[in-house]
PDB file of C-alpha atoms in Angstrom:
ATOM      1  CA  UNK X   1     -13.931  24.602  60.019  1.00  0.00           C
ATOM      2  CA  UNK X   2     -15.661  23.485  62.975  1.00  0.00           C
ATOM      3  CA  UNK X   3     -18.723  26.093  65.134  1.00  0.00           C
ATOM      4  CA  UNK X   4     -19.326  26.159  68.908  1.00  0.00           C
ATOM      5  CA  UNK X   5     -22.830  26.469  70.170  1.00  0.00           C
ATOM      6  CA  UNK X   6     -23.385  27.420  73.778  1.00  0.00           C
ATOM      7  CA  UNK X   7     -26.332  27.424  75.176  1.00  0.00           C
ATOM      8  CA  UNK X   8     -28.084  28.648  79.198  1.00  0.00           C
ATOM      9  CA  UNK X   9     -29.493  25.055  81.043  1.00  0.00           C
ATOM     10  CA  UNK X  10     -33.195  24.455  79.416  1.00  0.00           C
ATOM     11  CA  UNK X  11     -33.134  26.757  76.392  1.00  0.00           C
ATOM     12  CA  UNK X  12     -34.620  25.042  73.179  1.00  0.00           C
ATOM     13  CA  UNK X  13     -36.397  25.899  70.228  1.00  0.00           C
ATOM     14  CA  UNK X  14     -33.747  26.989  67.792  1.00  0.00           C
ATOM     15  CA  UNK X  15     -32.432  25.816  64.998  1.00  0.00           C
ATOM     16  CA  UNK X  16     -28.795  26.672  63.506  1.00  0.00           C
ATOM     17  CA  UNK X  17     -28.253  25.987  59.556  1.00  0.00           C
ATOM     18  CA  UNK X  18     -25.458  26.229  58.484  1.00  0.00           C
ATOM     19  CA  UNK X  19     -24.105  26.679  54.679  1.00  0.00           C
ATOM     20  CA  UNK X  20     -20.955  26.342  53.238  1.00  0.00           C
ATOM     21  CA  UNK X  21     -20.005  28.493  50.062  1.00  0.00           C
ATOM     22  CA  UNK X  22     -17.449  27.718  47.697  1.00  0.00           C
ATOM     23  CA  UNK X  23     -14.947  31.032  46.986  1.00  0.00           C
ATOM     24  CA  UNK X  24     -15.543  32.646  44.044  1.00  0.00           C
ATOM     25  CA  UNK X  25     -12.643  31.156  42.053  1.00  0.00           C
ATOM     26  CA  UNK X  26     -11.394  31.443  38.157  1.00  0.00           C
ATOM     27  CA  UNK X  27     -11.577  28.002  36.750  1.00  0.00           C
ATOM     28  CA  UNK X  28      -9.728  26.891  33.424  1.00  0.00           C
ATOM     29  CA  UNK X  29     -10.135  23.181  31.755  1.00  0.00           C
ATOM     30  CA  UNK X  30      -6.422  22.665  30.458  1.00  0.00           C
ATOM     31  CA  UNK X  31      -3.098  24.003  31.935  1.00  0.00           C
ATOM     32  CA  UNK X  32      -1.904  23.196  28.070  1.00  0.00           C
ATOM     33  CA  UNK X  33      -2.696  22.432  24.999  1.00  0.00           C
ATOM     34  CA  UNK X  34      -0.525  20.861  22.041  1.00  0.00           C
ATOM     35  CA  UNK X  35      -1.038  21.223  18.602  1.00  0.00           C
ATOM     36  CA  UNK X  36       0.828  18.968  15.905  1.00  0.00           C
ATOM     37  CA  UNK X  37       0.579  19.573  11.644  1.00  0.00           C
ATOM     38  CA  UNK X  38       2.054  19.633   8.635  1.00  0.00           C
ATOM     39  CA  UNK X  39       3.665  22.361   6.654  1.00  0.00           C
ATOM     40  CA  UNK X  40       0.898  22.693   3.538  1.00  0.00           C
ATOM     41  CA  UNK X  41      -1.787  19.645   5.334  1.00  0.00           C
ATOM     42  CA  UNK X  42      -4.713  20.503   6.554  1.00  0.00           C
ATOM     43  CA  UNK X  43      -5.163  22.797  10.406  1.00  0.00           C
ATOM     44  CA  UNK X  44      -5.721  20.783  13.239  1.00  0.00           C
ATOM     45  CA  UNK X  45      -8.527  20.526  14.837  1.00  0.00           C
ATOM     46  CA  UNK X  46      -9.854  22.944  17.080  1.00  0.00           C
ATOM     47  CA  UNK X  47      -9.546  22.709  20.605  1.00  0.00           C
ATOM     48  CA  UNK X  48     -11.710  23.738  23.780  1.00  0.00           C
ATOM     49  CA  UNK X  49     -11.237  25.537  26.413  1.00  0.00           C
ATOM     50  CA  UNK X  50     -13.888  26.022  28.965  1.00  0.00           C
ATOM     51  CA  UNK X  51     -14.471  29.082  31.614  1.00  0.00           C
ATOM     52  CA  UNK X  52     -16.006  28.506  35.077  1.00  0.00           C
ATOM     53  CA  UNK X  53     -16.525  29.628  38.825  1.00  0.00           C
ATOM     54  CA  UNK X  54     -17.358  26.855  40.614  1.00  0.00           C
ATOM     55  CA  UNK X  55     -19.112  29.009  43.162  1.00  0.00           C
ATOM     56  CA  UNK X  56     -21.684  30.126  40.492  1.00  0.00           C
ATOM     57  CA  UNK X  57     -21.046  33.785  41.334  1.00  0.00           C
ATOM     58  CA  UNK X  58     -21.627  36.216  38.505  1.00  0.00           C
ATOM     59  CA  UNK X  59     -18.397  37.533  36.918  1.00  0.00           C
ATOM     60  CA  UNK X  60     -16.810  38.803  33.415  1.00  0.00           C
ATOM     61  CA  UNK X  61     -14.106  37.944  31.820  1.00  0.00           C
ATOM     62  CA  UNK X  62     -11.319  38.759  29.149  1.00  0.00           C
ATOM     63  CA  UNK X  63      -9.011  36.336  26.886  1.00  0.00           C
ATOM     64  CA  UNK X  64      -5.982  36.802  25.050  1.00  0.00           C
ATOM     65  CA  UNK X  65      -3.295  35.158  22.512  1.00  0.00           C
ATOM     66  CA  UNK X  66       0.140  35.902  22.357  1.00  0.00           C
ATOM     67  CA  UNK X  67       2.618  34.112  20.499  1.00  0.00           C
ATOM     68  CA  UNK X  68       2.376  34.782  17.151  1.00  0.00           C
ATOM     69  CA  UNK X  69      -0.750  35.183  14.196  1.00  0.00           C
ATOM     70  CA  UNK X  70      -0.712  31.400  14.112  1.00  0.00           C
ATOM     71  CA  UNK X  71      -2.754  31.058  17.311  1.00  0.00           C
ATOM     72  CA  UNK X  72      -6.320  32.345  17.692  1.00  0.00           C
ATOM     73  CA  UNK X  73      -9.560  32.061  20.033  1.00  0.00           C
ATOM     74  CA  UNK X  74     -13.287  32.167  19.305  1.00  0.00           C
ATOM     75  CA  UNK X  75     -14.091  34.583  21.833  1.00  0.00           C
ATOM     76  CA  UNK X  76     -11.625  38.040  23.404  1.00  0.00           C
ATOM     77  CA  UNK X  77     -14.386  38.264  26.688  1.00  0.00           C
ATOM     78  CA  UNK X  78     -17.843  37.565  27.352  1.00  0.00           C
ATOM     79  CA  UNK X  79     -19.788  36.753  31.697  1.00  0.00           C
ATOM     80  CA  UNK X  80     -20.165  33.800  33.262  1.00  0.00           C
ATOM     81  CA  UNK X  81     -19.093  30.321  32.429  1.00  0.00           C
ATOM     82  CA  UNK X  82     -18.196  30.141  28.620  1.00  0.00           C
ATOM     83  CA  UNK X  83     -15.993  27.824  26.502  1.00  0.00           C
ATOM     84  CA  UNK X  84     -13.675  28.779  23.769  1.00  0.00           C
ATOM     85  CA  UNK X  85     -12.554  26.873  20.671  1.00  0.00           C
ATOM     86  CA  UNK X  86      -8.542  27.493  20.424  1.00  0.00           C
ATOM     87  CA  UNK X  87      -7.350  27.409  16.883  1.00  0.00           C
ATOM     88  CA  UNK X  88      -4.179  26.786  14.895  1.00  0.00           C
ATOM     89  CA  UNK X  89      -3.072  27.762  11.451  1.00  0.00           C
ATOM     90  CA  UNK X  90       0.496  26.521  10.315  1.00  0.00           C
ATOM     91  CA  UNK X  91       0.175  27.843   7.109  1.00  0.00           C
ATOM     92  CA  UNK X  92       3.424  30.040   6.325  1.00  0.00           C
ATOM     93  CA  UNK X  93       4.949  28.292   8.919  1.00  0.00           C
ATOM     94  CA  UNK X  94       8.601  26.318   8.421  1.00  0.00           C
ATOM     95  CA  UNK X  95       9.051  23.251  10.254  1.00  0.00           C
ATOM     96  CA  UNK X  96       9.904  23.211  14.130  1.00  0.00           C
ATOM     97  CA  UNK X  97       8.168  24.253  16.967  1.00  0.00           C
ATOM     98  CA  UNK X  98       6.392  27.064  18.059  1.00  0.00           C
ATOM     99  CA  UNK X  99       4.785  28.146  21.323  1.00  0.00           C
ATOM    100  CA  UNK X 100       2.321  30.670  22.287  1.00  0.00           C
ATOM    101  CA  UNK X 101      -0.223  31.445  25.606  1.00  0.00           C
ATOM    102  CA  UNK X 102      -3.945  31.985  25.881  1.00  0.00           C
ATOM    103  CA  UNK X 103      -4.322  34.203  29.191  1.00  0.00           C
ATOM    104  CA  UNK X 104      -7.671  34.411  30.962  1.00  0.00           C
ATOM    105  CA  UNK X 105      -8.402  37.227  33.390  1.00  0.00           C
ATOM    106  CA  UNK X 106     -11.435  37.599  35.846  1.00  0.00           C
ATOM    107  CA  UNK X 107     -10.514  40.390  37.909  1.00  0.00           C
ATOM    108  CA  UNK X 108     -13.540  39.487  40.643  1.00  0.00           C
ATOM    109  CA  UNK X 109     -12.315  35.955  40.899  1.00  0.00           C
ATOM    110  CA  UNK X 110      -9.435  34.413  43.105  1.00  0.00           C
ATOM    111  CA  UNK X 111      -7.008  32.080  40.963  1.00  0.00           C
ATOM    112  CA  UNK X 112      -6.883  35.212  37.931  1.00  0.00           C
ATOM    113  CA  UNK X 113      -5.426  35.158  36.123  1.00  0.00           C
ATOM    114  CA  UNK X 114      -5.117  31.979  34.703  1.00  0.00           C
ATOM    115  CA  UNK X 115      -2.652  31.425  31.775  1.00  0.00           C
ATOM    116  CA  UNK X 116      -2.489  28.070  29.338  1.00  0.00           C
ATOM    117  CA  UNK X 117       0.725  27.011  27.110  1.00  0.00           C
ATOM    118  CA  UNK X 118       0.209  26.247  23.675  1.00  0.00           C
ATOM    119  CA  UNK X 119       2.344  24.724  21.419  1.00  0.00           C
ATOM    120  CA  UNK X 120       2.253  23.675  17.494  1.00  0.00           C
ATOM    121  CA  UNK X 121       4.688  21.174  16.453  1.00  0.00           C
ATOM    122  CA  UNK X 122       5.041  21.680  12.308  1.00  0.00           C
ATOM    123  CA  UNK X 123       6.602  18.193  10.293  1.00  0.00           C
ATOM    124  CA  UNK X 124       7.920  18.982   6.641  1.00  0.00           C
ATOM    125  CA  UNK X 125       5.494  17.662   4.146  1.00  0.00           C
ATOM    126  CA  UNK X 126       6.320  14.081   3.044  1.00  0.00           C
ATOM    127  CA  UNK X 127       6.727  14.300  -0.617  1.00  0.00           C
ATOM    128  CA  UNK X 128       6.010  11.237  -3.124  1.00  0.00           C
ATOM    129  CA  UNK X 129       8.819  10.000  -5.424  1.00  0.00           C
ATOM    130  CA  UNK X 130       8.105   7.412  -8.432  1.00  0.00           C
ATOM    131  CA  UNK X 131      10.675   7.006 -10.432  1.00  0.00           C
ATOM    132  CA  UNK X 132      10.053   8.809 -13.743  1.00  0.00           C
ATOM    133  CA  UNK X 133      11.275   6.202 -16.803  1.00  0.00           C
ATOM    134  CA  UNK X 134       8.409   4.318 -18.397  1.00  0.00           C
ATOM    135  CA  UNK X 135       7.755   0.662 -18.309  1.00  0.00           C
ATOM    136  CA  UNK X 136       8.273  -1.081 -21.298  1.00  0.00           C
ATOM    137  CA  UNK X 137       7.334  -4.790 -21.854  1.00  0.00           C
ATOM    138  CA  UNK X 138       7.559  -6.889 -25.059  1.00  0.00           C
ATOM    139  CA  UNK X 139       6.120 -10.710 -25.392  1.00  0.00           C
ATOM    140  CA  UNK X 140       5.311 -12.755 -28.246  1.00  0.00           C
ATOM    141  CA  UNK X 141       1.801 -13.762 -28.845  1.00  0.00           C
ATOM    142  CA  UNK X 142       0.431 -16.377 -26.340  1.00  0.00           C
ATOM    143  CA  UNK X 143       3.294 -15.113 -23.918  1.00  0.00           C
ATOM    144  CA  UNK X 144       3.563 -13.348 -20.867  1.00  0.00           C
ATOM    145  CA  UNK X 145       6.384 -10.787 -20.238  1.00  0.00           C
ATOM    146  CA  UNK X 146       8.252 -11.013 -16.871  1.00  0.00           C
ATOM    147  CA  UNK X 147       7.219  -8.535 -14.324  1.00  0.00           C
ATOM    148  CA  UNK X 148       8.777  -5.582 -13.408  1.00  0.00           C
ATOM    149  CA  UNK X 149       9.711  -3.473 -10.396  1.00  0.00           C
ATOM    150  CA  UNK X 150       8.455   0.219  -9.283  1.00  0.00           C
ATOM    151  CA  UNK X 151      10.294   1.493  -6.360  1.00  0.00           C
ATOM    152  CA  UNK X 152       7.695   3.968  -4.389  1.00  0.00           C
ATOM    153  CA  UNK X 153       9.520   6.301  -2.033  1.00  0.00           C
ATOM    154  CA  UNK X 154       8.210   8.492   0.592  1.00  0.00           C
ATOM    155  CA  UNK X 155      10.080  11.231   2.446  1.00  0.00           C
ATOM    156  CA  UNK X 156       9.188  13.556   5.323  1.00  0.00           C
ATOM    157  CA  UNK X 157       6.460  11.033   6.754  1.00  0.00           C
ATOM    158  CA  UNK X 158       6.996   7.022   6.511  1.00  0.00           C
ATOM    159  CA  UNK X 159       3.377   6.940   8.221  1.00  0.00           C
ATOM    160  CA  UNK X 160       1.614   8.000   4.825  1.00  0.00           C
ATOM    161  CA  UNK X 161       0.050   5.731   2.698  1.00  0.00           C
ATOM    162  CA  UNK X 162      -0.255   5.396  -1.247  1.00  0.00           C
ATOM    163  CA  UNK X 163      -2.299   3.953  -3.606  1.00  0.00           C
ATOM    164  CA  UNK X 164      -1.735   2.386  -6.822  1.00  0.00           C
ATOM    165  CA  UNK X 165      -3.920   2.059  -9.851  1.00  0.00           C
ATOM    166  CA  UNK X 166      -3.170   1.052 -13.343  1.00  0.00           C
ATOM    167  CA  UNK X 167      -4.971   1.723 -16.318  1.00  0.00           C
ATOM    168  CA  UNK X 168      -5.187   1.229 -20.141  1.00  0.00           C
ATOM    169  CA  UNK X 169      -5.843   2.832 -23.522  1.00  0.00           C
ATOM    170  CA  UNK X 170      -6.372  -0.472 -25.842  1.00  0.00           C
ATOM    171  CA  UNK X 171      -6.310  -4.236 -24.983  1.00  0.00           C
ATOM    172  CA  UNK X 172      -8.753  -4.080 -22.301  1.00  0.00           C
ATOM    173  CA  UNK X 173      -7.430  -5.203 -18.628  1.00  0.00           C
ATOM    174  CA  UNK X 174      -4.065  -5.776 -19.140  1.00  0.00           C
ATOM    175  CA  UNK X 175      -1.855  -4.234 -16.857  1.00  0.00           C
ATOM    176  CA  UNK X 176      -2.000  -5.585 -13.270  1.00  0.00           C
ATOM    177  CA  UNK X 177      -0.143  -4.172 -10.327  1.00  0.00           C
ATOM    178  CA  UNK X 178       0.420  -5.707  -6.406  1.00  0.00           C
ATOM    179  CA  UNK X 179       0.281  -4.961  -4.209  1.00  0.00           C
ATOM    180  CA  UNK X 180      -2.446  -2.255  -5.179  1.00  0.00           C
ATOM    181  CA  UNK X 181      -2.064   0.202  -1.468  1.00  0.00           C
ATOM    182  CA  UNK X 182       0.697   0.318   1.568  1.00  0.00           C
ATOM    183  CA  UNK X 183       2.341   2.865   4.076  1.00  0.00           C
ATOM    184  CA  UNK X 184       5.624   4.444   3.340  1.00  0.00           C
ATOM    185  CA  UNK X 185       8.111   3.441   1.111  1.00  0.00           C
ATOM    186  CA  UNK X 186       7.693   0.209  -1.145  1.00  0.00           C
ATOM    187  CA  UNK X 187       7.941  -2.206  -4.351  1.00  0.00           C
ATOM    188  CA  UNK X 188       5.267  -2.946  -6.426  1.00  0.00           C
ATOM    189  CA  UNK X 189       4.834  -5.356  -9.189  1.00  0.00           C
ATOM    190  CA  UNK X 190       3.904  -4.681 -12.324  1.00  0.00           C
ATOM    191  CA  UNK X 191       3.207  -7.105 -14.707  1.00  0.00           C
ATOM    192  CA  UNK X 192       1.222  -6.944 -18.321  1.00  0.00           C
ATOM    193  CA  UNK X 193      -1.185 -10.589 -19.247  1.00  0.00           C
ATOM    194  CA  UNK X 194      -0.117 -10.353 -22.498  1.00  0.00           C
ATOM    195  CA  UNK X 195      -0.657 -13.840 -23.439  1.00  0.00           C
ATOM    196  CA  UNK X 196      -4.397 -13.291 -24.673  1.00  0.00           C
ATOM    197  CA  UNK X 197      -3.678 -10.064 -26.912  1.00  0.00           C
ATOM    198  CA  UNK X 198      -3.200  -9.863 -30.753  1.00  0.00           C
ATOM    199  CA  UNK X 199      -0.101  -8.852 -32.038  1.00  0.00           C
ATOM    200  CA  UNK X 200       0.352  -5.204 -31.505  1.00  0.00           C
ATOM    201  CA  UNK X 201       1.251  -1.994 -29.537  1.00  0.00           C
ATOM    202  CA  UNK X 202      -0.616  -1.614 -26.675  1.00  0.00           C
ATOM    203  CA  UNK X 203      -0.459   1.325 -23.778  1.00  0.00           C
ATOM    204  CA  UNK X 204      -1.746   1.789 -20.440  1.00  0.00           C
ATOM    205  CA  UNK X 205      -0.255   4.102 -17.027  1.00  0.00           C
ATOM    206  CA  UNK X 206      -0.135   3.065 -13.451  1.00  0.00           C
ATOM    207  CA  UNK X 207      -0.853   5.847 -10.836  1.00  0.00           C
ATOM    208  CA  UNK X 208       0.873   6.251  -7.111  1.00  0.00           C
ATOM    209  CA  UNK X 209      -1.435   8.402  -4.940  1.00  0.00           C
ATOM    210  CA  UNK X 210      -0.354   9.634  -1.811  1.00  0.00           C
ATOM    211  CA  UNK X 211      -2.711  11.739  -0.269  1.00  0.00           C
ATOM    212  CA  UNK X 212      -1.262  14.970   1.523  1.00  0.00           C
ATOM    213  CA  UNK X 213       2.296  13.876  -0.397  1.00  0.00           C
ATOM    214  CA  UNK X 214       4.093  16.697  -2.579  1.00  0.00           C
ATOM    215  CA  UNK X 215       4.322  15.359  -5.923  1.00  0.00           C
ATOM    216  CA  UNK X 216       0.778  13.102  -5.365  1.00  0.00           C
ATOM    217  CA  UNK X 217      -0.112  12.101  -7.723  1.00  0.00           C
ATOM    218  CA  UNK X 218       2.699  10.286 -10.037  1.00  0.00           C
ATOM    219  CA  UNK X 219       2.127   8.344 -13.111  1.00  0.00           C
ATOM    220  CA  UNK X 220       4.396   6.019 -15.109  1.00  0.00           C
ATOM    221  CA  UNK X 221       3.785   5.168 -18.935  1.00  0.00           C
ATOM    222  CA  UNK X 222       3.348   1.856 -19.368  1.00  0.00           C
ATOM    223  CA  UNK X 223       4.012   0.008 -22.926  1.00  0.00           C
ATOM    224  CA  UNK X 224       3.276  -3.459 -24.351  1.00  0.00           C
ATOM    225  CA  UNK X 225       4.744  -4.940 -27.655  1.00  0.00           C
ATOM    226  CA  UNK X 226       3.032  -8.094 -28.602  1.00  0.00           C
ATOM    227  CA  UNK X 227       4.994  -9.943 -32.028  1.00  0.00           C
ATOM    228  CA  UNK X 228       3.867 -12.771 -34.261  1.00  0.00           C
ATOM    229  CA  UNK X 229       5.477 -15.734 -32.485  1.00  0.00           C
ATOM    230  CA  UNK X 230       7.929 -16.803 -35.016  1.00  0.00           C
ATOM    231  CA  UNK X 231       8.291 -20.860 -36.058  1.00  0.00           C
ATOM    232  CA  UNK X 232       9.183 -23.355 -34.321  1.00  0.00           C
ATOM    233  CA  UNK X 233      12.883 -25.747 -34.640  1.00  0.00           C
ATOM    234  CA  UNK X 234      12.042 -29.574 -33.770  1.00  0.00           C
ATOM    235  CA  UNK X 235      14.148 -32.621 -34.372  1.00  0.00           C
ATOM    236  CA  UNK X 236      12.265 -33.028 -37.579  1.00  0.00           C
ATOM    237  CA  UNK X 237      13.083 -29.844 -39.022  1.00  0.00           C
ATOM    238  CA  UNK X 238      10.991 -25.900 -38.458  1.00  0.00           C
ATOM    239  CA  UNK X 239       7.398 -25.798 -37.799  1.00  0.00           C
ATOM    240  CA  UNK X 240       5.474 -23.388 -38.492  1.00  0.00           C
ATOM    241  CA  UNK X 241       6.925 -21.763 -41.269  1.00  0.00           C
ATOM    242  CA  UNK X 242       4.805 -22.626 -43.950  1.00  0.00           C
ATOM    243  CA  UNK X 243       5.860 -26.185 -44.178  1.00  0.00           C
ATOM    244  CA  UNK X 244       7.723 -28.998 -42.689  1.00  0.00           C
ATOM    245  CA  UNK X 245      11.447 -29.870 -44.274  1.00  0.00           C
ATOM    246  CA  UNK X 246      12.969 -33.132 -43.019  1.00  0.00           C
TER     247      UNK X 246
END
């Protein structure tokens, strides 16, 4: 841009201003937006999109999805500058990836009209997998049984993590389990302090959550069988046993 003044010899007084306007023009925030979820999770969250002229010029304005009843805006038209939220539902949806456009037209502005790419990515659901037999343990009083192993398996997702909890009917605390929380798939320890308890049947569970997990959650029996310790054999002869023989 650039303005040439000319002027006769001695003439003064005037003053040129000069002002610059910006075109009317259709502005868009994103070019694209992505979208990632799981097959029965929880939608994403919504995304913005937000509607300008830059020039400040007056103008109306009309938006539309294509692509499939999965994608959706807050607002079909409106004037002026305006910003829509840009939603996603994967629900029905099988896993792989689907793509879709949000087109914005303002006939009065340059740049219309403007069109954004959207695309949902939808993962399988990770699913939780304990296995099902129940834990049995057996001591003899003032004994502890040895600990025992729970495979937890997680498939779909290795980025989701569990919980584990254990619980009993009778004996009080008993049952212990470690670690007690991880990501993806793992071995616990379970283990039963049976060393304080009477003799007896005792019976407690230990729960896996995984939250967002098919199958969440999963819980194992869990049983204790404390017996009478019987007597002991020494050089000397049995102990214990109502008497001592030589």
């Amino acid at each position: 841009w650039y303005i040439d003044l000319i002027s006769f010899p001695g003439y003064a007084g005037v003053t040129l201003t000069a002002k610059l306007a910006a075109l009317p023009t259709l502005s868009v925030t994103a070019s694209s937006l992505i979208f990632s979820a799981v097959e029965a999770g929880a939608a994403p969250a919504a995304q913005t999109l937000t509607i300008s002229d830059p020039s400040g010029s007056a103008f109306s304005w009309t938006a539309t999805a294509t692509g499939g009843t999965w994608l959706a805006i807050s607002k079909a038209s409106g004037t002026g500058n305006a910003s829509l939220q840009v939603t996603v539902d994967q629900k029905g949806l099988k896993q792989g990836t689907y793509q879709g456009t949000i087109t914005v037209t303002a006939s009065a502005l340059a740049g219309s009209p403007v069109t954004i790419h959207v695309t949902l990515t939808v993962t399988s659901q990770a699913a939780l997998a304990v296995a099902a037999t129940p834990l049995t343990f057996q001591a003899a009083s003032g004994q502890n049984p040895a600990a025992q192993n729970l495979a937890i398996s997680i498939t779909g997702d290795s980025a989701v993590t569990w919980t584990a909890a254990a619980a009993t009917t009778t004996g009080g605390s008993w049952l212990k389990i470690n670690p007690a929380s991880g990501t993806g798939n793992a071995t616990v320890q379970v283990s039963a302090a049976a060393a304080a308890l009477a003799a007896g049947n005792y019976s407690g569970t230990v729960t896996i959550t995984a939250a967002g997990a098919a199958n969440s959650p999963a819980v194992v029996q869990v049983s204790l069988s404390v017996a009478l310790a019987g007597p002991a054999i020494s050089s000397g002869g049995i102990v214990g046993g109502g008497g001592s023989i030589p």
